[in-house]
Amino acid sequence: MTQVELRPHQVEAVENVVRILGTPPGGRMPPEGLRTQIIAATGSGKTLIAAESAQRLSARRVLVLVPTLDLLTQMAGAWRRAGRSGAMIGVCSLRAEESQGLPCTTDPEELVEWLRGLETVTVFADLRLGWHGGSSAGACGWPGGVEPDDH
């Protein structure tokens, strides 16, 4: 449930994301999965749009790609404030005292172990690590992700 009321343009964007990423006609998911982009100005609420879209799609595993460590912890907090439940994990080099309580790793095997048995999880990954859905992401079962483009 969203903790923040969406503005009209955000409601429209969420409706479009849900329409595009919802179960395709005939119920068959293409092997490469489904993808979409949210293109909006800085400060227009893309994080809220993404978090609310994940909620409405009942997304169990969400991968959020971020370009900086500062943004990684900010995004985790924003998703939580937007109502995202479940575990949250950082794929980055932050140490425990820097991560604002977010468990972090750069070890793919450790990440897979942490994810084992989790029903709902959001992973915030540092783009600079080159972890964009390669073999480690595939091992974790990621259908897709969210990547901010304006930071």
PDB file of C-alpha atoms in Angstrom:
ATOM      1  CA  MET A   1       0.000   0.000   0.000  1.00  0.00           C
ATOM      2  CA  THR A   2       1.395   3.387  -0.995  1.00  0.00           C
ATOM      3  CA  GLN A   3       2.238   5.630   1.945  1.00  0.00           C
ATOM      4  CA  VAL A   4       2.262   8.703  -0.332  1.00  0.00           C
ATOM      5  CA  GLU A   5      -0.624   9.828  -2.529  1.00  0.00           C
ATOM      6  CA  LEU A   6       0.341   9.773  -6.194  1.00  0.00           C
ATOM      7  CA  ARG A   7      -0.083  12.827  -8.398  1.00  0.00           C
ATOM      8  CA  PRO A   8      -2.207  12.504 -11.557  1.00  0.00           C
ATOM      9  CA  HIS A   9       0.779  12.026 -13.910  1.00  0.00           C
ATOM     10  CA  GLN A  10       2.141   9.323 -11.580  1.00  0.00           C
ATOM     11  CA  VAL A  11      -1.217   7.518 -11.508  1.00  0.00           C
ATOM     12  CA  GLU A  12      -1.263   7.552 -15.317  1.00  0.00           C
ATOM     13  CA  ALA A  13       2.302   6.215 -15.473  1.00  0.00           C
ATOM     14  CA  VAL A  14       1.550   3.415 -12.988  1.00  0.00           C
ATOM     15  CA  GLU A  15      -1.551   2.412 -14.968  1.00  0.00           C
ATOM     16  CA  ASN A  16       0.553   2.235 -18.146  1.00  0.00           C
ATOM     17  CA  VAL A  17       3.322   0.206 -16.475  1.00  0.00           C
ATOM     18  CA  VAL A  18       0.777  -2.253 -15.058  1.00  0.00           C
ATOM     19  CA  ARG A  19      -0.908  -2.564 -18.452  1.00  0.00           C
ATOM     20  CA  ILE A  20       2.407  -3.203 -20.239  1.00  0.00           C
ATOM     21  CA  LEU A  21       3.924  -5.529 -17.623  1.00  0.00           C
ATOM     22  CA  GLY A  22       0.762  -7.401 -16.694  1.00  0.00           C
ATOM     23  CA  THR A  23       0.206 -10.959 -17.868  1.00  0.00           C
ATOM     24  CA  PRO A  24       0.227 -10.956 -21.685  1.00  0.00           C
ATOM     25  CA  PRO A  25      -2.842 -12.061 -23.659  1.00  0.00           C
ATOM     26  CA  GLY A  26      -3.046 -15.833 -23.597  1.00  0.00           C
ATOM     27  CA  GLY A  27      -1.069 -15.913 -20.335  1.00  0.00           C
ATOM     28  CA  ARG A  28       2.226 -16.854 -22.012  1.00  0.00           C
ATOM     29  CA  MET A  29       5.263 -14.953 -20.840  1.00  0.00           C
ATOM     30  CA  PRO A  30       7.909 -14.442 -23.538  1.00  0.00           C
ATOM     31  CA  PRO A  31      11.252 -16.124 -22.704  1.00  0.00           C
ATOM     32  CA  GLU A  32      13.003 -12.741 -22.445  1.00  0.00           C
ATOM     33  CA  GLY A  33      10.341 -11.432 -20.054  1.00  0.00           C
ATOM     34  CA  LEU A  34       8.585  -8.087 -20.284  1.00  0.00           C
ATOM     35  CA  ARG A  35      10.223  -4.663 -20.107  1.00  0.00           C
ATOM     36  CA  THR A  36       9.179  -1.047 -20.121  1.00  0.00           C
ATOM     37  CA  GLN A  37      10.675   2.387 -19.451  1.00  0.00           C
ATOM     38  CA  ILE A  38       9.460   5.301 -17.394  1.00  0.00           C
ATOM     39  CA  ILE A  39      10.736   8.498 -18.942  1.00  0.00           C
ATOM     40  CA  ALA A  40      10.086  11.540 -16.787  1.00  0.00           C
ATOM     41  CA  ALA A  41      11.870  14.643 -15.551  1.00  0.00           C
ATOM     42  CA  THR A  42      14.097  14.705 -12.488  1.00  0.00           C
ATOM     43  CA  GLY A  43      11.982  15.130  -9.377  1.00  0.00           C
ATOM     44  CA  SER A  44       8.753  13.945 -11.013  1.00  0.00           C
ATOM     45  CA  GLY A  45       8.440  10.851  -8.850  1.00  0.00           C
ATOM     46  CA  LYS A  46       9.847   7.961 -10.883  1.00  0.00           C
ATOM     47  CA  THR A  47      10.761   6.118  -7.685  1.00  0.00           C
ATOM     48  CA  LEU A  48       7.162   6.301  -6.455  1.00  0.00           C
ATOM     49  CA  ILE A  49       5.917   5.202  -9.871  1.00  0.00           C
ATOM     50  CA  ALA A  50       8.238   2.195  -9.833  1.00  0.00           C
ATOM     51  CA  ALA A  51       7.422   1.203  -6.241  1.00  0.00           C
ATOM     52  CA  GLU A  52       3.673   1.513  -6.778  1.00  0.00           C
ATOM     53  CA  SER A  53       3.913  -0.402 -10.064  1.00  0.00           C
ATOM     54  CA  ALA A  54       5.745  -3.235  -8.291  1.00  0.00           C
ATOM     55  CA  GLN A  55       3.050  -3.254  -5.611  1.00  0.00           C
ATOM     56  CA  ARG A  56       0.168  -3.391  -8.100  1.00  0.00           C
ATOM     57  CA  LEU A  57       1.893  -6.112 -10.103  1.00  0.00           C
ATOM     58  CA  SER A  58       2.457  -8.126  -6.902  1.00  0.00           C
ATOM     59  CA  ALA A  59       6.133  -8.285  -7.868  1.00  0.00           C
ATOM     60  CA  ARG A  60       7.943 -10.638  -5.545  1.00  0.00           C
ATOM     61  CA  ARG A  61      11.489  -9.956  -6.784  1.00  0.00           C
ATOM     62  CA  VAL A  62      12.482  -6.488  -7.898  1.00  0.00           C
ATOM     63  CA  LEU A  63      15.939  -5.391  -9.018  1.00  0.00           C
ATOM     64  CA  VAL A  64      16.645  -1.639  -8.812  1.00  0.00           C
ATOM     65  CA  LEU A  65      19.863  -0.484 -10.498  1.00  0.00           C
ATOM     66  CA  VAL A  66      21.424   2.732  -9.206  1.00  0.00           C
ATOM     67  CA  PRO A  67      24.492   4.729 -10.344  1.00  0.00           C
ATOM     68  CA  THR A  68      25.821   5.795  -6.913  1.00  0.00           C
ATOM     69  CA  LEU A  69      26.091   4.410  -3.394  1.00  0.00           C
ATOM     70  CA  ASP A  70      24.350   7.478  -1.953  1.00  0.00           C
ATOM     71  CA  LEU A  71      21.405   6.911  -4.252  1.00  0.00           C
ATOM     72  CA  LEU A  72      21.346   3.211  -3.362  1.00  0.00           C
ATOM     73  CA  THR A  73      20.543   3.860   0.303  1.00  0.00           C
ATOM     74  CA  GLN A  74      18.191   6.729  -0.602  1.00  0.00           C
ATOM     75  CA  MET A  75      16.260   4.479  -2.987  1.00  0.00           C
ATOM     76  CA  ALA A  76      15.938   1.700  -0.415  1.00  0.00           C
ATOM     77  CA  GLY A  77      14.431   4.174   2.054  1.00  0.00           C
ATOM     78  CA  ALA A  78      12.127   5.656  -0.575  1.00  0.00           C
ATOM     79  CA  TRP A  79      10.817   2.226  -1.605  1.00  0.00           C
ATOM     80  CA  ARG A  80      10.168   1.365   2.052  1.00  0.00           C
ATOM     81  CA  ARG A  81       8.340   4.687   2.621  1.00  0.00           C
ATOM     82  CA  ALA A  82       6.303   4.000  -0.524  1.00  0.00           C
ATOM     83  CA  GLY A  83       5.044   0.824   1.119  1.00  0.00           C
ATOM     84  CA  ARG A  84       7.341  -1.874  -0.281  1.00  0.00           C
ATOM     85  CA  SER A  85       7.449  -4.796   2.115  1.00  0.00           C
ATOM     86  CA  GLY A  86       9.755  -7.760   2.303  1.00  0.00           C
ATOM     87  CA  ALA A  87      13.505  -8.063   2.490  1.00  0.00           C
ATOM     88  CA  MET A  88      15.812  -5.443   0.978  1.00  0.00           C
ATOM     89  CA  ILE A  89      19.415  -6.176   0.016  1.00  0.00           C
ATOM     90  CA  GLY A  90      22.195  -4.056  -1.464  1.00  0.00           C
ATOM     91  CA  VAL A  91      24.593  -5.348  -4.114  1.00  0.00           C
ATOM     92  CA  CYS A  92      27.368  -2.861  -3.496  1.00  0.00           C
ATOM     93  CA  SER A  93      30.568  -2.180  -1.579  1.00  0.00           C
ATOM     94  CA  LEU A  94      28.943  -0.393   1.381  1.00  0.00           C
ATOM     95  CA  ARG A  95      30.096  -1.548   4.815  1.00  0.00           C
ATOM     96  CA  ALA A  96      27.529  -2.222   7.552  1.00  0.00           C
ATOM     97  CA  GLU A  97      28.116   1.145   9.240  1.00  0.00           C
ATOM     98  CA  GLU A  98      27.482   2.969   5.916  1.00  0.00           C
ATOM     99  CA  SER A  99      24.420   1.081   4.680  1.00  0.00           C
ATOM    100  CA  GLN A 100      21.702   2.410   7.001  1.00  0.00           C
ATOM    101  CA  GLY A 101      20.778  -1.125   8.017  1.00  0.00           C
ATOM    102  CA  LEU A 102      20.656  -2.528   4.488  1.00  0.00           C
ATOM    103  CA  PRO A 103      22.583  -5.819   4.269  1.00  0.00           C
ATOM    104  CA  CYS A 104      25.098  -5.485   1.419  1.00  0.00           C
ATOM    105  CA  THR A 105      27.351  -7.821  -0.543  1.00  0.00           C
ATOM    106  CA  THR A 106      29.333  -7.962  -3.778  1.00  0.00           C
ATOM    107  CA  ASP A 107      29.626 -11.757  -3.665  1.00  0.00           C
ATOM    108  CA  PRO A 108      27.180 -13.497  -6.059  1.00  0.00           C
ATOM    109  CA  GLU A 109      27.208 -16.746  -4.069  1.00  0.00           C
ATOM    110  CA  GLU A 110      26.462 -14.880  -0.846  1.00  0.00           C
ATOM    111  CA  LEU A 111      23.613 -13.034  -2.547  1.00  0.00           C
ATOM    112  CA  VAL A 112      22.110 -16.288  -3.820  1.00  0.00           C
ATOM    113  CA  GLU A 113      22.321 -17.715  -0.293  1.00  0.00           C
ATOM    114  CA  TRP A 114      20.686 -14.609   1.234  1.00  0.00           C
ATOM    115  CA  LEU A 115      17.858 -14.832  -1.321  1.00  0.00           C
ATOM    116  CA  ARG A 116      17.162 -18.505  -0.704  1.00  0.00           C
ATOM    117  CA  GLY A 117      13.685 -18.910   0.740  1.00  0.00           C
ATOM    118  CA  LEU A 118      12.727 -15.234   0.522  1.00  0.00           C
ATOM    119  CA  GLU A 119       9.269 -14.769  -0.958  1.00  0.00           C
ATOM    120  CA  THR A 120       9.456 -10.994  -1.455  1.00  0.00           C
ATOM    121  CA  VAL A 121      12.745  -9.147  -1.913  1.00  0.00           C
ATOM    122  CA  THR A 122      13.982  -5.910  -3.447  1.00  0.00           C
ATOM    123  CA  VAL A 123      17.645  -5.739  -4.427  1.00  0.00           C
ATOM    124  CA  PHE A 124      19.333  -2.381  -4.973  1.00  0.00           C
ATOM    125  CA  ALA A 125      22.463  -2.859  -7.097  1.00  0.00           C
ATOM    126  CA  ASP A 126      25.315  -0.470  -7.862  1.00  0.00           C
ATOM    127  CA  LEU A 127      25.543  -0.101 -11.655  1.00  0.00           C
ATOM    128  CA  ARG A 128      29.306   0.412 -11.395  1.00  0.00           C
ATOM    129  CA  LEU A 129      29.732  -3.240 -10.378  1.00  0.00           C
ATOM    130  CA  GLY A 130      28.567  -4.350 -13.812  1.00  0.00           C
ATOM    131  CA  TRP A 131      25.818  -6.495 -12.254  1.00  0.00           C
ATOM    132  CA  HIS A 132      23.152  -5.953 -14.910  1.00  0.00           C
ATOM    133  CA  GLY A 133      21.379  -9.266 -15.090  1.00  0.00           C
ATOM    134  CA  GLY A 134      24.260 -11.525 -16.040  1.00  0.00           C
ATOM    135  CA  SER A 135      24.769 -15.033 -14.708  1.00  0.00           C
ATOM    136  CA  SER A 136      24.491 -13.968 -11.065  1.00  0.00           C
ATOM    137  CA  ALA A 137      21.219 -12.154 -11.689  1.00  0.00           C
ATOM    138  CA  GLY A 138      19.940 -15.134 -13.634  1.00  0.00           C
ATOM    139  CA  ALA A 139      20.795 -17.420 -10.744  1.00  0.00           C
ATOM    140  CA  CYS A 140      18.641 -15.212  -8.535  1.00  0.00           C
ATOM    141  CA  GLY A 141      15.642 -15.380 -10.871  1.00  0.00           C
ATOM    142  CA  TRP A 142      15.335 -11.710 -11.867  1.00  0.00           C
ATOM    143  CA  PRO A 143      12.650 -11.068 -14.446  1.00  0.00           C
ATOM    144  CA  GLY A 144      13.756  -7.473 -14.891  1.00  0.00           C
ATOM    145  CA  GLY A 145      14.645  -4.345 -13.030  1.00  0.00           C
ATOM    146  CA  VAL A 146      14.336  -0.641 -12.522  1.00  0.00           C
ATOM    147  CA  GLU A 147      17.162   1.642 -13.598  1.00  0.00           C
ATOM    148  CA  PRO A 148      17.148   5.375 -12.865  1.00  0.00           C
ATOM    149  CA  ASP A 149      18.437   7.391 -15.797  1.00  0.00           C
ATOM    150  CA  ASP A 150      18.668  10.892 -14.395  1.00  0.00           C
ATOM    151  CA  HIS A 151      21.296  10.752 -11.657  1.00  0.00           C
TER     152      HIS A 151
END
